[in-house]
PDB file of C-alpha atoms and ligand atoms in Angstrom:
ATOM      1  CA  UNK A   1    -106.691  79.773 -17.363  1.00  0.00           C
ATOM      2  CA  UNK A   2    -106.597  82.245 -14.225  1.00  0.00           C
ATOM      3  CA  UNK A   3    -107.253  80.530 -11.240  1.00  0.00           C
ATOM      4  CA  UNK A   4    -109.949  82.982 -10.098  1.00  0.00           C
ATOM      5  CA  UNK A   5    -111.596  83.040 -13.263  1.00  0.00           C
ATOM      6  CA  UNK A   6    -112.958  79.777 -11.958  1.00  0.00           C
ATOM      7  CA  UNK A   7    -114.839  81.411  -9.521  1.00  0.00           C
ATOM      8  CA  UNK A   8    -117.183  83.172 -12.209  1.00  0.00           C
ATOM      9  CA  UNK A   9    -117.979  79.784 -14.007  1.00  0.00           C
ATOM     10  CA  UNK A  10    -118.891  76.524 -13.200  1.00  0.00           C
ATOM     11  CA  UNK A  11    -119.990  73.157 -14.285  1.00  0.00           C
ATOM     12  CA  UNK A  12    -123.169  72.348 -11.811  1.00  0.00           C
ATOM     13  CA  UNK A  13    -124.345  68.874 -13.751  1.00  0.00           C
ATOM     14  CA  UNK A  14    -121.708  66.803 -15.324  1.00  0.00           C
ATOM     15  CA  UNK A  15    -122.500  64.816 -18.373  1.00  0.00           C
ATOM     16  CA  UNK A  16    -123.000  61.773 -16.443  1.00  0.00           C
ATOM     17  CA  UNK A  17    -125.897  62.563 -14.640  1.00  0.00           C
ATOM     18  CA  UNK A  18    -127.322  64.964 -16.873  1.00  0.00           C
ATOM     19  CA  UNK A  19    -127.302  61.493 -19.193  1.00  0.00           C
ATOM     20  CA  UNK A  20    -128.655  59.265 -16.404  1.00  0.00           C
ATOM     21  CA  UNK A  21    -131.518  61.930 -15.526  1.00  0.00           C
ATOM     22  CA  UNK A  22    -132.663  62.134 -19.298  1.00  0.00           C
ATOM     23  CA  UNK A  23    -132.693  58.257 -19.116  1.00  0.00           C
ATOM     24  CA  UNK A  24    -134.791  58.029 -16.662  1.00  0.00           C
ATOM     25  CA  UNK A  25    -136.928  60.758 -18.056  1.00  0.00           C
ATOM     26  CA  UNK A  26    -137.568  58.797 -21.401  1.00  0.00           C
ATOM     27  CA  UNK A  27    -138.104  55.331 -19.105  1.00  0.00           C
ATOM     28  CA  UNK A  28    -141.017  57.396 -17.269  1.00  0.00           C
ATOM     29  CA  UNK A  29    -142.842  58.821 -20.480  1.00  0.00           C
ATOM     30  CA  UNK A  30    -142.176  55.172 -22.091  1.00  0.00           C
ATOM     31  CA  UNK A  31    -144.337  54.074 -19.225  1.00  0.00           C
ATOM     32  CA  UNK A  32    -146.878  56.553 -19.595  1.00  0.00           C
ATOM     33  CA  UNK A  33    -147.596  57.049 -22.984  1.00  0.00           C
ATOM     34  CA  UNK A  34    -147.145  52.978 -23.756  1.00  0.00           C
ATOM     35  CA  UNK A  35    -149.482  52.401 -26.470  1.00  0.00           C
ATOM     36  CA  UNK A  36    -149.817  55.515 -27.992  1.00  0.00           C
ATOM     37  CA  UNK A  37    -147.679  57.865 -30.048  1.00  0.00           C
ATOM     38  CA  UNK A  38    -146.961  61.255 -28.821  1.00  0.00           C
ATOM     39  CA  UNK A  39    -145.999  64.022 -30.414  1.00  0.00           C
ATOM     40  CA  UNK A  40    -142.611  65.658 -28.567  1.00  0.00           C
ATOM     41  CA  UNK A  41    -142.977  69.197 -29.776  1.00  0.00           C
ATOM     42  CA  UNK A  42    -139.530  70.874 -28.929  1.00  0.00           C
ATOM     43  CA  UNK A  43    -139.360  75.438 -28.197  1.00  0.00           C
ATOM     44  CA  UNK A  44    -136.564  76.451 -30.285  1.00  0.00           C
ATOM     45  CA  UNK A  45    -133.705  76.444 -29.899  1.00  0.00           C
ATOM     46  CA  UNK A  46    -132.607  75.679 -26.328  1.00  0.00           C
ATOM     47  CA  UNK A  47    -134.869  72.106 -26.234  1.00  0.00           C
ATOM     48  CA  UNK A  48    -132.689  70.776 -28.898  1.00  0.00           C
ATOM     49  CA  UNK A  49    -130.137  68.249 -27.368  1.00  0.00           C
ATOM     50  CA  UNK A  50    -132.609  67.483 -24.532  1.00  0.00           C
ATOM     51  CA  UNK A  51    -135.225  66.692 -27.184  1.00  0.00           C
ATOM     52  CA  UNK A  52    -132.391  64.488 -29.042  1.00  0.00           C
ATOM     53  CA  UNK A  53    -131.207  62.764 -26.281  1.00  0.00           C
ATOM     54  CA  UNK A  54    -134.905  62.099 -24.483  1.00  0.00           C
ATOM     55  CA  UNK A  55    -136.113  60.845 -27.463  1.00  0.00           C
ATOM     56  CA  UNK A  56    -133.814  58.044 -28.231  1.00  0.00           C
ATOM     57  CA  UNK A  57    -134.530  57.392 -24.524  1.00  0.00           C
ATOM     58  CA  UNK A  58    -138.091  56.944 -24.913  1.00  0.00           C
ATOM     59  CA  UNK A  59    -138.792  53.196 -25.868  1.00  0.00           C
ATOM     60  CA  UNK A  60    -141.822  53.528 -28.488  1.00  0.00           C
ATOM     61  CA  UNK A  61    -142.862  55.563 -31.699  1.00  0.00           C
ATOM     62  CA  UNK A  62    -143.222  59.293 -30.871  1.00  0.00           C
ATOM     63  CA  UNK A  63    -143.500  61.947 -33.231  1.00  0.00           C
ATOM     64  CA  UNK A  64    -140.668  64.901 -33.241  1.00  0.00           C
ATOM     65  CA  UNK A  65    -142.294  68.870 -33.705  1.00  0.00           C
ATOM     66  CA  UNK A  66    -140.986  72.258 -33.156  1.00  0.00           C
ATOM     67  CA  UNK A  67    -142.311  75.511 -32.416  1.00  0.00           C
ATOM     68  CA  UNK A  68    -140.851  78.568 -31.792  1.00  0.00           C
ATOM     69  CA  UNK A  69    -141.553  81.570 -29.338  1.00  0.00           C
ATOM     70  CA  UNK A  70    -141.071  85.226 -29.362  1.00  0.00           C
ATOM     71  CA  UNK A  71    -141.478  86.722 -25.930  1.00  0.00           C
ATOM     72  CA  UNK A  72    -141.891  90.481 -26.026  1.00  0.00           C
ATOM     73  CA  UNK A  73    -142.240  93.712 -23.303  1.00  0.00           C
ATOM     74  CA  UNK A  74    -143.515  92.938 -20.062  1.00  0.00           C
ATOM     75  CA  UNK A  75    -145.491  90.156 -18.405  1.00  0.00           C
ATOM     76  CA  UNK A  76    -145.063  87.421 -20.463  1.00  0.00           C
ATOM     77  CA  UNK A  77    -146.845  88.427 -23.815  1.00  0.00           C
ATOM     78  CA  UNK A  78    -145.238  86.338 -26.682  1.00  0.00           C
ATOM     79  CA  UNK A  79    -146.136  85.049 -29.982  1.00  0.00           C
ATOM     80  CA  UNK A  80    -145.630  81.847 -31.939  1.00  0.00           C
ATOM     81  CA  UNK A  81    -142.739  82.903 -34.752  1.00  0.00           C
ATOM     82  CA  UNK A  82    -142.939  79.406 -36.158  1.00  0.00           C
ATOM     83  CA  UNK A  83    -145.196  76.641 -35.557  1.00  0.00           C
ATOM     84  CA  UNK A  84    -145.437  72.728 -35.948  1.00  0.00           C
ATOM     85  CA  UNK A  85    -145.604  71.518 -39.396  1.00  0.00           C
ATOM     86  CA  UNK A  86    -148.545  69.019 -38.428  1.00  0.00           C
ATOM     87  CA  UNK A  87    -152.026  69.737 -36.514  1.00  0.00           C
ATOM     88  CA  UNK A  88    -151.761  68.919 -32.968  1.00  0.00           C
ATOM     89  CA  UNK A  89    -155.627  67.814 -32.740  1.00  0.00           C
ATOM     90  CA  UNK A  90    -156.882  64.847 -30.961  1.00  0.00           C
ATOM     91  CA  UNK A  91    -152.975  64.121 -30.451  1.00  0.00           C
ATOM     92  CA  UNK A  92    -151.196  63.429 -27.013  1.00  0.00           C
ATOM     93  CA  UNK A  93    -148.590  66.321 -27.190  1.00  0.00           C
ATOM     94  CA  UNK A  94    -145.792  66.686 -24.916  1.00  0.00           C
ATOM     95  CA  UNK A  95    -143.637  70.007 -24.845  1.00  0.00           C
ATOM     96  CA  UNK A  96    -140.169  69.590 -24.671  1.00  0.00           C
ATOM     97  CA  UNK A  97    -138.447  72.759 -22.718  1.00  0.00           C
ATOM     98  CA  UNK A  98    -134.878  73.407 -21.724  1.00  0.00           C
ATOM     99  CA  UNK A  99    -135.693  75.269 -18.179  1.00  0.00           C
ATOM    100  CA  UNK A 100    -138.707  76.905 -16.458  1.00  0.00           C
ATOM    101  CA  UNK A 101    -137.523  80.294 -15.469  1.00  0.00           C
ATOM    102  CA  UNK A 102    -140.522  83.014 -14.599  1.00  0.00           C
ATOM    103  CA  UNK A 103    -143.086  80.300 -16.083  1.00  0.00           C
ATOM    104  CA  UNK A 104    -144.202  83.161 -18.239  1.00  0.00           C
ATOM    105  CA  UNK A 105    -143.314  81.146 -21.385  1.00  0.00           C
ATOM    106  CA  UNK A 106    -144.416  78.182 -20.650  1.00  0.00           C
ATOM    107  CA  UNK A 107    -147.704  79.449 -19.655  1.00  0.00           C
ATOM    108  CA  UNK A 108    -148.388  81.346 -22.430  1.00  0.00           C
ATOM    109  CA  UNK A 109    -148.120  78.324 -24.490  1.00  0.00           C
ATOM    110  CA  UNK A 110    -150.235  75.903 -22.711  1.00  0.00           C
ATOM    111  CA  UNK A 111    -152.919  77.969 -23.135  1.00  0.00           C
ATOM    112  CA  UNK A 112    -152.212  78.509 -26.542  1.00  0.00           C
ATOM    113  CA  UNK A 113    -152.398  74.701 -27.394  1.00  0.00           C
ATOM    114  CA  UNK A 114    -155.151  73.971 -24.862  1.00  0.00           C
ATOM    115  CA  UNK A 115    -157.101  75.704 -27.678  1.00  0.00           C
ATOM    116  CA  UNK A 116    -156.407  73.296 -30.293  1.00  0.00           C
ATOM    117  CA  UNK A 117    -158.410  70.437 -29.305  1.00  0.00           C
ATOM    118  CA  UNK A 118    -155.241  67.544 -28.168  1.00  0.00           C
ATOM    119  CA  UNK A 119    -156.188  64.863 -26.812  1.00  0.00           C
ATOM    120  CA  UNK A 120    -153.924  65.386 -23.824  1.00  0.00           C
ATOM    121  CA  UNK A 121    -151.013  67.938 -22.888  1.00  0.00           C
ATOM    122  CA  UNK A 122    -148.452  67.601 -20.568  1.00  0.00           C
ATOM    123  CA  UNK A 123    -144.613  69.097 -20.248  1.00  0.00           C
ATOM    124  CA  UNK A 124    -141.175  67.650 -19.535  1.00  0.00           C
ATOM    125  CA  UNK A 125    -138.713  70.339 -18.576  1.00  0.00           C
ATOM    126  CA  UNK A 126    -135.182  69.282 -17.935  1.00  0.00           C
ATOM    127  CA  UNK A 127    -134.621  72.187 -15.655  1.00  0.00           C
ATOM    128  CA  UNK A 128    -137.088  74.010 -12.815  1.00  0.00           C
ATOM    129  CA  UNK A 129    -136.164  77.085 -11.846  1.00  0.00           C
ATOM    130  CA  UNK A 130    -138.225  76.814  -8.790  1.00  0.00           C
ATOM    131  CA  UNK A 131    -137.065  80.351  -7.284  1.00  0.00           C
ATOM    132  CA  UNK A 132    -137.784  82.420 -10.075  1.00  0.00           C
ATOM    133  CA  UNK A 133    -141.497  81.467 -10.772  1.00  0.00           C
ATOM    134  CA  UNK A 134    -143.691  84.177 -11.123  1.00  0.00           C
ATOM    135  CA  UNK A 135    -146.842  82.179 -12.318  1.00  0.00           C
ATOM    136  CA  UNK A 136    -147.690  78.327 -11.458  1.00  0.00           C
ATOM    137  CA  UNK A 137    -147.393  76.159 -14.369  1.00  0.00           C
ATOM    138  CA  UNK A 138    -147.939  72.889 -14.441  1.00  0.00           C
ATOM    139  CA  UNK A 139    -144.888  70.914 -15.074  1.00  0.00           C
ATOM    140  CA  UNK A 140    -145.736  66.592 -15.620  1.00  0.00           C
ATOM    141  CA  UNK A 141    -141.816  65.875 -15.689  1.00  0.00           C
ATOM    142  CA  UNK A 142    -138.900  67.565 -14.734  1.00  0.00           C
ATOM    143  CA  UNK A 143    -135.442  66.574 -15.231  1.00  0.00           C
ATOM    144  CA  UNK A 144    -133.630  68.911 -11.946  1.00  0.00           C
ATOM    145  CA  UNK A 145    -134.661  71.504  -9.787  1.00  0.00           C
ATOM    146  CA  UNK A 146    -132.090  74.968 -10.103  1.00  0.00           C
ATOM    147  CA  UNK A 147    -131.388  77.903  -7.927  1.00  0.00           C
ATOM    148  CA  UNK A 148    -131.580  81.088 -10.032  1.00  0.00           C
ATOM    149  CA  UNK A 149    -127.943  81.648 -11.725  1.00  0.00           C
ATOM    150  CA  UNK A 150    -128.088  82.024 -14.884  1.00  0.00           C
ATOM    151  CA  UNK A 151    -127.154  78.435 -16.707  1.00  0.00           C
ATOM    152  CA  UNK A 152    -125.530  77.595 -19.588  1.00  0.00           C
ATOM    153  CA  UNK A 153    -125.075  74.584 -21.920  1.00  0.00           C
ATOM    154  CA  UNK A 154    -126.656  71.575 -23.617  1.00  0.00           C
ATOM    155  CA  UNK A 155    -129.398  73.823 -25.075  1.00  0.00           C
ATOM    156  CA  UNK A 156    -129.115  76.844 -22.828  1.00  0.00           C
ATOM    157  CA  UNK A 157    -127.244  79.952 -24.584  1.00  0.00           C
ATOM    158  CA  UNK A 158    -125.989  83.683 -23.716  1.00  0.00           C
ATOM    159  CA  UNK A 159    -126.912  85.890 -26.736  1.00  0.00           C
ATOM    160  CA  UNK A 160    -126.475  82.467 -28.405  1.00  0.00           C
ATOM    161  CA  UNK A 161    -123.329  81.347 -27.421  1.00  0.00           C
ATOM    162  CA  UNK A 162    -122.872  78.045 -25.400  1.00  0.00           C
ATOM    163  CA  UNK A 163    -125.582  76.133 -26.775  1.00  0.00           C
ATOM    164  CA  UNK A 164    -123.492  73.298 -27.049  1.00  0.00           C
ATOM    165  CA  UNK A 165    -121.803  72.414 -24.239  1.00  0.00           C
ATOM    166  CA  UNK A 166    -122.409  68.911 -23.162  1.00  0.00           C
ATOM    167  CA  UNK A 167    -122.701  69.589 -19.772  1.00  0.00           C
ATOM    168  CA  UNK A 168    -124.536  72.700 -17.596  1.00  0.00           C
ATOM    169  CA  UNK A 169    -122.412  75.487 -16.300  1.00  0.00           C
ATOM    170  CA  UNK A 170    -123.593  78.340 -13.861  1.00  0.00           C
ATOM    171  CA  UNK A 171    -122.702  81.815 -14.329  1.00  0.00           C
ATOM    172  CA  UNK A 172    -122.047  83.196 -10.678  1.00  0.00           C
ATOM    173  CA  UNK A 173    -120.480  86.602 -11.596  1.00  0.00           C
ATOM    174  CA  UNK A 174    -123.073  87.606 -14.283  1.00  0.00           C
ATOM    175  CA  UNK A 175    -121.351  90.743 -15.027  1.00  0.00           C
ATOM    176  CA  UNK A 176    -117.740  89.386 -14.653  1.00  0.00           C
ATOM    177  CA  UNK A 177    -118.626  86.929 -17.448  1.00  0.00           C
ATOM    178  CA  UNK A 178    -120.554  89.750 -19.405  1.00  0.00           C
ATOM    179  CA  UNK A 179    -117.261  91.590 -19.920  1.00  0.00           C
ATOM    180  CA  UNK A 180    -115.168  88.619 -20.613  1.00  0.00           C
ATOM    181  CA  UNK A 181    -117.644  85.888 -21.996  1.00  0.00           C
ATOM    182  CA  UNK A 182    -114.918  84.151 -23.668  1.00  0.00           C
ATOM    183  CA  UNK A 183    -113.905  82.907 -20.383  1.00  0.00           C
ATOM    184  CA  UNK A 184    -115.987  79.864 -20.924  1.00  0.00           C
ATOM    185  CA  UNK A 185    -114.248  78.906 -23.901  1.00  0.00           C
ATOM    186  CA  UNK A 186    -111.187  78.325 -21.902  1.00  0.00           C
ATOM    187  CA  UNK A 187    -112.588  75.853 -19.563  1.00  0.00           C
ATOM    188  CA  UNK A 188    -115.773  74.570 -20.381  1.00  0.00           C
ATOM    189  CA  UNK A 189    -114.829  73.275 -23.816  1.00  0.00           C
TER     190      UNK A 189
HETATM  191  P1  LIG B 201    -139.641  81.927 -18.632  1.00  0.00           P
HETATM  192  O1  LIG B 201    -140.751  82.394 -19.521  1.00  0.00           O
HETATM  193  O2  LIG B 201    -139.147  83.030 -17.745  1.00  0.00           O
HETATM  194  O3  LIG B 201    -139.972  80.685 -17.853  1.00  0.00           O
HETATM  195  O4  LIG B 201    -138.418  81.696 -19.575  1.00  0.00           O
HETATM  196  C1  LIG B 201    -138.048  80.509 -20.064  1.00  0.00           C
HETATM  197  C2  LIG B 201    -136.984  80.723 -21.119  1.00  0.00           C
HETATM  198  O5  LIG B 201    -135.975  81.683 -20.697  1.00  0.00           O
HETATM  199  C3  LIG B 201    -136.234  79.438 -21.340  1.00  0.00           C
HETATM  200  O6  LIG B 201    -136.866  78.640 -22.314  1.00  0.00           O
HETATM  201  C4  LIG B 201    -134.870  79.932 -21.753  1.00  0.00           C
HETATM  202  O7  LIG B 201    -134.855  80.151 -23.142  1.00  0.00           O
HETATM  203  C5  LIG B 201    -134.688  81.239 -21.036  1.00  0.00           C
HETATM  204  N1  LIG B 201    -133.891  81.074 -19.805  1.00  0.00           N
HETATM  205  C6  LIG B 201    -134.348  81.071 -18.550  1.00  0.00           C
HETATM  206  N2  LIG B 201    -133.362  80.900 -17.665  1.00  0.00           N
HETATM  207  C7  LIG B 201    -132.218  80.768 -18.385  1.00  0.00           C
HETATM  208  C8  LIG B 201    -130.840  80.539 -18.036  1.00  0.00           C
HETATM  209  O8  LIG B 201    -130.439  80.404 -16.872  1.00  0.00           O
HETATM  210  N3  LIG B 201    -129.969  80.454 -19.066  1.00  0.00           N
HETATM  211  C9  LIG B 201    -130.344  80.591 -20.368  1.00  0.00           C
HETATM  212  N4  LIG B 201    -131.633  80.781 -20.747  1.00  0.00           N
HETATM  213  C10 LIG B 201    -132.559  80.880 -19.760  1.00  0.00           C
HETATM  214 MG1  LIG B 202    -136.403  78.348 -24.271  1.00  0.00          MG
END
């Protein structure tokens, strides 16, 4: 690899503490929700290996859902392209996300399930964009607070690429890595 193509990429949490911060994540919600049985309901696709690892780090019976979003135009509209497979009602769900970027997203869909009658709602995010919010959202638990490159990694994709890396990379030349986005390849896997 070209030395300065390291300068466009690079790995901001390691494995290790991205694994340590999910464990303490799933000791928190253990504590929380002892007694009852949650439902984790994961947004496709980028919750995915957060939602695998938190889970086995949660200590109690949860339930595992998924949803999935379609954000389209301008200010945050979006639409559910696939929902849970069970009823949410009278249930303590907790939404699984991979990062909070404008908040758009995220708000959309608490309102969404705050009309279907749960018993409680809260959110666990494993990354906060805190920079780029646009509206205030609620967020119960959140696994690191970001500046606003673009990430990628354990969940988090470019056009679908990068999904699984096991650790979280920043982008800092967005269109460097645009025209060459195989540069990743060479040093992140
Ligand atoms: P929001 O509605 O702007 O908060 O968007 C949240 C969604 O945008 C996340 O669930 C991600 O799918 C995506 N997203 C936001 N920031 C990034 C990033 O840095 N890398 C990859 N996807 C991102
Ligand atoms: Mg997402």
């Amino acid at each position: 690899m070209a030395v300065g193509q390291m300068n466009e990429v690079v790995e901001v949490i390691a494995e290790g503490p991205l694994a340590e911060r999910v464990r303490s994540l799933g000791e928190a919600i253990s504590a929380d929700y002892e007694g009852k049985v949650p439902v984790l309901v994961g947004v496709l696709s980028g919750s995915l290996p957060f939602l695998s690892d938190l889970s086995r780090a949660i200590e109690g019976d949860c339930e595992i859902e998924f949803l999935s979003l379609n954000r389209f135009g301008e200010g945050g509209r979006a639409r559910i392209s696939m929902d849970t497979e069970i009823s949410l009602e009278g249930r303590d769900v907790l939404i699984v996300e991979d990062i909070v970027d404008t908040g758009l997203s995220l708000t959309f869909l608490r309102r969404l399930l705050d009309t279907r009658d749960l018993k409680s709602l809260r959110t666990v995010a494993l990354l906060d964009k805190v920079p780029r919010r646009i509206v205030q959202v609620p967020i119960e638990y959140r696994g690191f607070e970001v500046g606003d490159e673009f990430l990628l990694g354990y969940g988090l994709d470019w056009e679908g690429r990068y999904r699984n890396l096991r650790s979280i990379w920043a982008v800092l030349d967005l269109s460097a890595f645009q025209a060459d986005p195989g540069m990743l390849m060479e040093c992140a896997f």
